[in-house]
mmCIF file of C-alpha atoms in Angstrom:
data_model
loop_
_atom_site.group_PDB
_atom_site.id
_atom_site.type_symbol
_atom_site.label_atom_id
_atom_site.label_comp_id
_atom_site.label_asym_id
_atom_site.label_seq_id
_atom_site.Cartn_x
_atom_site.Cartn_y
_atom_site.Cartn_z
ATOM 1 C CA MET A 741 11.011 -0.149 53.765
ATOM 2 C CA LYS A 742 14.439 -1.977 55.915
ATOM 3 C CA LYS A 743 17.746 -0.380 54.269
ATOM 4 C CA LYS A 744 20.458 -2.858 53.364
ATOM 5 C CA LEU A 745 24.006 -2.270 54.955
ATOM 6 C CA THR A 746 27.135 -1.930 53.350
ATOM 7 C CA ARG A 747 30.417 -3.105 53.991
ATOM 8 C CA PHE A 748 30.190 1.521 54.891
ATOM 9 C CA ASP A 749 27.179 1.460 57.619
ATOM 10 C CA LEU A 750 29.452 -1.529 58.892
ATOM 11 C CA GLN A 751 32.595 0.481 59.109
ATOM 12 C CA LYS A 752 30.593 3.161 60.167
ATOM 13 C CA MET A 753 28.970 1.954 62.865
ATOM 14 C CA LYS A 754 32.166 1.064 64.556
ATOM 15 C CA THR A 755 33.740 4.260 64.360
ATOM 16 C CA GLU A 756 30.329 5.393 65.980
ATOM 17 C CA GLY A 757 30.402 2.851 68.320
ATOM 18 C CA ARG A 758 26.972 1.316 67.178
ATOM 19 C CA LYS A 759 26.835 -2.555 67.957
ATOM 20 C CA ALA A 760 26.123 -4.316 64.868
ATOM 21 C CA VAL A 761 23.573 -7.272 65.890
ATOM 22 C CA TRP A 762 23.194 -10.752 63.749
ATOM 23 C CA VAL A 763 22.407 -14.376 63.566
ATOM 24 C CA THR A 764 22.409 -17.437 61.855
ATOM 25 C CA ALA A 765 19.241 -18.579 59.571
ATOM 26 C CA TYR A 766 19.101 -21.181 57.377
ATOM 27 C CA ASP A 767 15.485 -21.038 56.112
ATOM 28 C CA TYR A 768 12.692 -19.255 54.755
ATOM 29 C CA ILE A 769 10.620 -18.811 57.657
ATOM 30 C CA THR A 770 14.029 -17.522 59.849
ATOM 31 C CA ALA A 771 15.097 -15.586 57.897
ATOM 32 C CA GLN A 772 11.996 -13.396 57.617
ATOM 33 C CA LEU A 773 11.237 -13.364 60.618
ATOM 34 C CA ALA A 774 14.725 -11.812 61.528
ATOM 35 C CA GLU A 775 14.928 -9.071 59.081
ATOM 36 C CA GLU A 776 10.947 -7.614 60.436
ATOM 37 C CA ALA A 777 12.827 -7.850 63.598
ATOM 38 C CA GLY A 778 15.361 -5.141 62.310
ATOM 39 C CA MET A 779 18.467 -7.656 62.574
ATOM 40 C CA ASP A 780 21.803 -6.491 60.817
ATOM 41 C CA MET A 781 22.951 -9.763 59.025
ATOM 42 C CA LEU A 782 22.218 -12.868 58.564
ATOM 43 C CA LEU A 783 25.226 -15.770 58.729
ATOM 44 C CA VAL A 784 23.962 -18.412 57.083
ATOM 45 C CA GLY A 785 26.549 -20.841 58.982
ATOM 46 C CA ASP A 786 28.097 -24.278 58.069
ATOM 47 C CA SER A 787 26.171 -24.783 61.745
ATOM 48 C CA LEU A 788 23.096 -26.248 59.663
ATOM 49 C CA GLY A 789 25.395 -29.515 60.048
ATOM 50 C CA MET A 790 24.525 -29.615 63.374
ATOM 51 C CA ALA A 791 21.117 -27.268 63.755
ATOM 52 C CA VAL A 792 19.656 -28.653 60.617
ATOM 53 C CA TYR A 793 21.164 -32.216 59.601
ATOM 54 C CA GLY A 794 21.945 -33.308 63.159
ATOM 55 C CA SER A 795 25.677 -33.708 62.347
ATOM 56 C CA SER A 796 27.904 -33.556 65.382
ATOM 57 C CA GLY A 797 30.021 -30.910 64.105
ATOM 58 C CA THR A 798 30.756 -28.630 60.656
ATOM 59 C CA VAL A 799 32.885 -30.926 58.288
ATOM 60 C CA PRO A 800 30.132 -33.088 56.536
ATOM 61 C CA VAL A 801 28.497 -29.682 55.466
ATOM 62 C CA THR A 802 28.732 -29.499 51.535
ATOM 63 C CA MET A 803 28.635 -26.779 49.363
ATOM 64 C CA ASP A 804 25.199 -27.273 47.352
ATOM 65 C CA GLN A 805 23.929 -27.765 50.949
ATOM 66 C CA CYS A 806 25.411 -23.785 51.609
ATOM 67 C CA ILE A 807 23.805 -22.794 48.747
ATOM 68 C CA TYR A 808 20.543 -24.269 48.644
ATOM 69 C CA HIS A 809 19.968 -23.321 52.571
ATOM 70 C CA THR A 810 21.731 -19.002 51.540
ATOM 71 C CA GLU A 811 19.347 -19.014 48.641
ATOM 72 C CA ALA A 812 16.263 -19.398 50.506
ATOM 73 C CA VAL A 813 17.322 -16.945 53.530
ATOM 74 C CA ARG A 814 18.025 -14.243 50.608
ATOM 75 C CA ARG A 815 14.525 -14.858 49.225
ATOM 76 C CA ALA A 816 13.311 -14.132 52.629
ATOM 77 C CA ALA A 817 15.230 -11.314 54.008
ATOM 78 C CA PRO A 818 16.213 -9.253 50.276
ATOM 79 C CA ASN A 819 17.288 -5.755 52.401
ATOM 80 C CA THR A 820 19.371 -7.476 54.561
ATOM 81 C CA PHE A 821 23.099 -8.213 54.291
ATOM 82 C CA ILE A 822 23.933 -11.999 54.041
ATOM 83 C CA ILE A 823 27.155 -13.781 54.476
ATOM 84 C CA GLY A 824 27.623 -17.238 52.979
ATOM 85 C CA ASP A 825 30.015 -19.849 55.420
ATOM 86 C CA MET A 826 32.285 -21.670 53.423
ATOM 87 C CA PRO A 827 32.364 -24.825 54.499
ATOM 88 C CA PHE A 828 35.318 -27.163 54.884
ATOM 89 C CA GLY A 829 37.169 -28.184 51.676
ATOM 90 C CA ALA A 830 35.554 -25.235 49.732
ATOM 91 C CA TYR A 831 38.683 -22.907 50.479
ATOM 92 C CA GLN A 832 40.955 -25.725 52.244
ATOM 93 C CA VAL A 833 42.255 -27.134 48.283
ATOM 94 C CA GLY A 834 43.504 -24.095 46.605
ATOM 95 C CA VAL A 835 43.036 -21.105 45.768
ATOM 96 C CA ASP A 836 41.531 -21.161 42.377
ATOM 97 C CA ASP A 837 38.829 -23.857 44.385
ATOM 98 C CA ALA A 838 38.053 -21.143 46.852
ATOM 99 C CA CYS A 839 37.594 -18.057 44.509
ATOM 100 C CA ARG A 840 35.364 -20.438 42.338
ATOM 101 C CA ASN A 841 33.046 -21.320 45.364
ATOM 102 C CA ALA A 842 33.196 -17.712 46.461
ATOM 103 C CA VAL A 843 32.154 -16.720 42.957
ATOM 104 C CA ARG A 844 29.012 -19.521 43.446
ATOM 105 C CA PHE A 845 27.990 -17.676 46.777
ATOM 106 C CA HIS A 846 27.332 -14.693 44.738
ATOM 107 C CA LYS A 847 25.830 -15.756 41.579
ATOM 108 C CA GLU A 848 23.414 -18.467 42.778
ATOM 109 C CA ALA A 849 22.688 -17.532 46.237
ATOM 110 C CA GLY A 850 23.461 -13.634 46.256
ATOM 111 C CA VAL A 851 25.333 -13.220 49.147
ATOM 112 C CA ASP A 852 26.892 -9.632 50.268
ATOM 113 C CA CYS A 853 30.210 -11.319 51.245
ATOM 114 C CA ILE A 854 31.512 -14.944 52.396
ATOM 115 C CA LYS A 855 32.877 -15.854 55.563
ATOM 116 C CA LEU A 856 35.888 -18.277 56.159
ATOM 117 C CA GLU A 857 38.371 -19.797 58.862
ATOM 118 C CA GLY A 858 41.715 -19.379 59.671
ATOM 119 C CA GLY A 859 44.505 -16.518 59.612
ATOM 120 C CA THR A 860 47.567 -16.331 58.039
ATOM 121 C CA ARG A 861 47.315 -20.190 56.429
ATOM 122 C CA VAL A 862 44.521 -18.314 54.748
ATOM 123 C CA ALA A 863 45.717 -15.090 53.815
ATOM 124 C CA ASN A 864 46.512 -15.757 50.304
ATOM 125 C CA VAL A 865 42.976 -17.264 49.775
ATOM 126 C CA ILE A 866 41.740 -14.028 51.577
ATOM 127 C CA ARG A 867 43.917 -12.022 48.756
ATOM 128 C CA ALA A 868 42.952 -13.888 46.268
ATOM 129 C CA ILE A 869 38.495 -13.895 46.740
ATOM 130 C CA SER A 870 39.285 -10.068 47.464
ATOM 131 C CA ASP A 871 41.464 -9.190 44.762
ATOM 132 C CA GLY A 872 38.461 -10.742 42.504
ATOM 133 C CA GLY A 873 36.014 -7.741 44.023
ATOM 134 C CA MET A 874 34.263 -9.857 46.728
ATOM 135 C CA LEU A 875 34.080 -8.796 50.490
ATOM 136 C CA VAL A 876 35.679 -11.796 52.579
ATOM 137 C CA MET A 877 35.007 -11.528 56.266
ATOM 138 C CA GLY A 878 37.590 -13.885 58.525
ATOM 139 C CA HIS A 879 37.161 -16.013 61.291
ATOM 140 C CA VAL A 880 39.781 -16.551 63.997
ATOM 141 C CA GLY A 881 39.929 -18.014 67.716
ATOM 142 C CA LEU A 882 37.764 -21.623 67.816
ATOM 143 C CA THR A 883 36.941 -21.944 64.076
ATOM 144 C CA PRO A 884 34.824 -25.348 64.211
ATOM 145 C CA GLN A 885 35.995 -26.832 61.432
ATOM 146 C CA SER A 886 39.676 -26.687 62.641
ATOM 147 C CA SER A 887 38.170 -28.597 66.187
ATOM 148 C CA GLY A 888 39.493 -31.557 65.805
ATOM 149 C CA ALA A 889 43.396 -30.042 65.344
ATOM 150 C CA MET A 890 42.067 -28.250 68.286
ATOM 151 C CA GLY A 891 41.422 -31.055 70.359
ATOM 152 C CA GLY A 892 37.790 -30.384 70.187
ATOM 153 C CA PHE A 893 35.268 -26.990 70.651
ATOM 154 C CA ARG A 894 37.486 -26.043 72.821
ATOM 155 C CA ALA A 895 38.187 -22.150 74.134
ATOM 156 C CA GLN A 896 41.454 -20.791 72.608
ATOM 157 C CA GLY A 897 43.817 -18.123 73.469
ATOM 158 C CA ARG A 898 43.572 -18.546 77.153
ATOM 159 C CA THR A 899 47.301 -18.389 77.578
ATOM 160 C CA ALA A 900 49.550 -15.362 76.421
ATOM 161 C CA ASP A 901 51.427 -17.485 73.861
ATOM 162 C CA THR A 902 48.430 -18.599 72.717
ATOM 163 C CA ALA A 903 46.266 -15.210 73.036
ATOM 164 C CA LYS A 904 49.437 -13.865 70.447
ATOM 165 C CA ALA A 905 49.215 -16.376 67.813
ATOM 166 C CA ILE A 906 45.006 -15.667 67.635
ATOM 167 C CA ILE A 907 46.564 -11.648 67.620
ATOM 168 C CA GLU A 908 49.058 -12.525 64.554
ATOM 169 C CA ASP A 909 45.667 -14.463 62.761
ATOM 170 C CA ALA A 910 43.709 -11.539 63.439
ATOM 171 C CA LYS A 911 46.385 -8.862 61.757
ATOM 172 C CA ALA A 912 46.707 -11.133 58.856
ATOM 173 C CA VAL A 913 43.183 -11.197 58.204
ATOM 174 C CA TYR A 914 43.378 -7.892 57.914
ATOM 175 C CA GLU A 915 46.156 -7.199 56.149
ATOM 176 C CA SER A 916 44.880 -9.799 53.456
ATOM 177 C CA GLY A 917 42.146 -7.577 52.642
ATOM 178 C CA ALA A 918 39.166 -8.911 54.639
ATOM 179 C CA PHE A 919 36.397 -6.397 55.721
ATOM 180 C CA ALA A 920 35.746 -8.055 59.173
ATOM 181 C CA LEU A 921 36.591 -10.026 61.236
ATOM 182 C CA LEU A 922 34.726 -12.313 63.595
ATOM 183 C CA VAL A 923 36.171 -13.943 66.729
ATOM 184 C CA GLU A 924 35.632 -17.163 68.640
ATOM 185 C CA GLY A 925 35.727 -18.577 71.874
ATOM 186 C CA VAL A 926 38.300 -16.623 72.976
ATOM 187 C CA PRO A 927 38.739 -14.589 76.604
ATOM 188 C CA PRO A 928 37.597 -11.137 76.621
ATOM 189 C CA GLU A 929 40.831 -9.697 76.720
ATOM 190 C CA VAL A 930 42.459 -10.690 73.912
ATOM 191 C CA THR A 931 38.779 -9.670 71.785
ATOM 192 C CA ARG A 932 39.898 -6.120 73.037
ATOM 193 C CA VAL A 933 43.173 -6.009 72.245
ATOM 194 C CA ILE A 934 42.014 -7.418 68.155
ATOM 195 C CA CYS A 935 39.057 -4.496 68.595
ATOM 196 C CA ASP A 936 41.514 -2.278 69.392
ATOM 197 C CA GLN A 937 44.339 -2.569 66.985
ATOM 198 C CA LEU A 938 41.825 -3.357 63.772
ATOM 199 C CA PRO A 939 40.506 -0.801 62.298
ATOM 200 C CA ILE A 940 37.939 -3.194 60.316
ATOM 201 C CA PRO A 941 34.788 -4.386 62.399
ATOM 202 C CA VAL A 942 35.672 -7.407 65.189
ATOM 203 C CA TYR A 943 32.839 -9.209 65.870
ATOM 204 C CA GLY A 944 32.250 -11.840 68.680
ATOM 205 C CA ILE A 945 30.997 -15.277 69.467
ATOM 206 C CA GLY A 946 31.569 -16.071 73.020
ATOM 207 C CA ALA A 947 34.169 -13.120 72.502
ATOM 208 C CA GLY A 948 33.424 -11.111 74.795
ATOM 209 C CA ASP A 949 32.206 -7.465 74.016
ATOM 210 C CA CYS A 950 33.144 -5.908 70.646
ATOM 211 C CA ASP A 951 32.070 -4.126 67.992
ATOM 212 C CA GLY A 952 28.743 -6.842 67.693
ATOM 213 C CA GLN A 953 27.578 -10.368 68.358
ATOM 214 C CA VAL A 954 26.155 -12.862 66.597
ATOM 215 C CA MET A 955 24.436 -16.253 67.686
ATOM 216 C CA ILE A 956 23.128 -19.767 66.646
ATOM 217 C CA CYS A 957 19.418 -18.841 65.631
ATOM 218 C CA SER A 958 18.567 -21.957 67.333
ATOM 219 C CA ASP A 959 20.728 -21.673 70.454
ATOM 220 C CA ILE A 960 18.911 -18.349 71.505
ATOM 221 C CA LEU A 961 15.605 -19.645 70.666
ATOM 222 C CA GLY A 962 15.772 -22.845 72.908
ATOM 223 C CA LEU A 963 15.071 -25.185 69.483
ATOM 224 C CA PHE A 964 18.477 -26.798 69.737
ATOM 225 C CA GLN A 965 18.375 -29.553 72.466
ATOM 226 C CA ALA A 966 21.903 -31.526 71.908
ATOM 227 C CA PHE A 967 23.942 -28.950 74.320
ATOM 228 C CA THR A 968 23.878 -25.009 74.804
ATOM 229 C CA PRO A 969 27.743 -23.559 75.070
ATOM 230 C CA LYS A 970 29.080 -21.519 78.033
ATOM 231 C CA PHE A 971 28.338 -18.228 75.691
ATOM 232 C CA VAL A 972 24.659 -18.693 74.785
ATOM 233 C CA LYS A 973 21.972 -16.774 76.059
ATOM 234 C CA ARG A 974 18.628 -18.414 75.799
ATOM 235 C CA TYR A 975 15.811 -15.579 74.907
ATOM 236 C CA GLY A 976 13.134 -18.163 74.589
ATOM 237 C CA ASN A 977 11.872 -21.905 74.813
ATOM 238 C CA VAL A 978 10.743 -22.426 71.066
ATOM 239 C CA ALA A 979 11.507 -26.395 71.660
ATOM 240 C CA ASP A 980 8.837 -26.838 74.361
ATOM 241 C CA GLU A 981 6.635 -24.594 73.183
ATOM 242 C CA TYR A 982 6.790 -26.997 69.847
ATOM 243 C CA ARG A 983 6.202 -29.912 72.504
ATOM 244 C CA LYS A 984 3.113 -28.659 73.587
ATOM 245 C CA VAL A 985 1.648 -27.929 70.455
ATOM 246 C CA PHE A 986 2.068 -30.871 68.681
ATOM 247 C CA ALA A 987 1.073 -32.678 72.003
ATOM 248 C CA ALA A 988 -2.145 -30.690 71.776
ATOM 249 C CA TYR A 989 -2.575 -31.455 67.805
ATOM 250 C CA ILE A 990 -2.336 -35.416 68.458
ATOM 251 C CA ASP A 991 -4.982 -35.045 71.430
ATOM 252 C CA ASP A 992 -7.493 -33.425 69.525
ATOM 253 C CA VAL A 993 -6.578 -35.428 66.239
ATOM 254 C CA ARG A 994 -6.946 -38.899 68.544
ATOM 255 C CA LYS A 995 -10.562 -37.657 70.326
ATOM 256 C CA GLY A 996 -11.761 -36.305 67.096
ATOM 257 C CA ALA A 997 -12.245 -32.652 68.042
ATOM 258 C CA PHE A 998 -10.249 -31.811 65.140
ATOM 259 C CA PRO A 999 -11.502 -31.205 62.054
ATOM 260 C CA GLY A 1000 -14.757 -29.690 63.338
ATOM 261 C CA ASP A 1001 -17.354 -28.135 61.555
ATOM 262 C CA ASP A 1002 -14.583 -24.567 61.029
ATOM 263 C CA HIS A 1003 -11.946 -26.629 59.324
ATOM 264 C CA VAL A 1004 -13.321 -27.923 56.675
ATOM 265 C CA TYR A 1005 -15.651 -27.335 53.214
ATOM 266 C CA ARG A 1006 -18.657 -27.858 52.870
ATOM 267 C CA MET A 1007 -20.669 -28.196 49.075
ATOM 268 C CA VAL A 1008 -22.804 -26.085 47.196
ATOM 269 C CA GLU A 1009 -26.065 -26.153 48.593
ATOM 270 C CA GLY A 1010 -28.787 -29.055 47.460
ATOM 271 C CA GLU A 1011 -25.269 -30.569 45.844
ATOM 272 C CA ALA A 1012 -25.054 -32.923 48.731
ATOM 273 C CA ALA A 1013 -28.110 -34.641 48.217
ATOM 274 C CA LYS A 1014 -27.404 -34.602 44.962
ATOM 275 C CA LEU A 1015 -24.442 -36.646 45.720
ATOM 276 C CA GLU A 1016 -26.280 -38.776 47.781
ATOM 277 C CA ALA A 1017 -28.767 -39.985 45.583
ATOM 278 C CA GLU A 1018 -26.328 -40.734 42.880
ATOM 279 C CA TRP A 1019 -24.294 -42.921 44.728
ATOM 280 C CA SER A 1020 -27.438 -44.631 46.321
ATOM 281 C CA LYS A 1021 -28.505 -45.966 43.565
#
């Protein structure tokens, strides 16, 4: 049976130079298959707003939606480290709200940690949740919940000054008690500085080589069709497989090829004749 990793296992992986690999998951089947494949962690990301609900961004996602999907993922992957993503509005109002929502993730969905976006501006929130005995993963660089203020989904830290600000954010996250950090959409040179300076695991998405990688499951599967970020590598084209299967099913039904004899339940021998006799009176 697969053993669920702990924060200490993840820290040891960083020390030994072993990469942690994780993806997002929003439903039972995806999480089950990811665990069977040997995924180290699963993130129930607020990216479900786009990948599941068809929103243009992550801002509309609610706590109830995140809890709902995380419950399913936890049931499917009991032996995998699960990360609950704090959606927009779950921690911006105040520390009390943030702690309350982090507790919800643990009590209602059984997460192993929560993730939230921001650096220095959320340091007090990270500290409060950590002081409550819950693990926090930080998230700096391109933070989708703040994409409006950033001018859209754009790479960050491409100049020395902006890179310095991201590095300072990363330090603030660590100093506030986070056990790990996700860096998104920044040049690999910036990620390397952060990875070298922080003793905690530093993971990336569109941020070059570090202690591990996370990807959106529907991106690497080739299932999400609206757009493909520059940093995504597609490992399959599941969308085409869906189309082929749906088209074949439609064709079979319309031609009368399905259902066939192999796909129906027959009456007990002799019972069909009794039924026919009864209804022919």
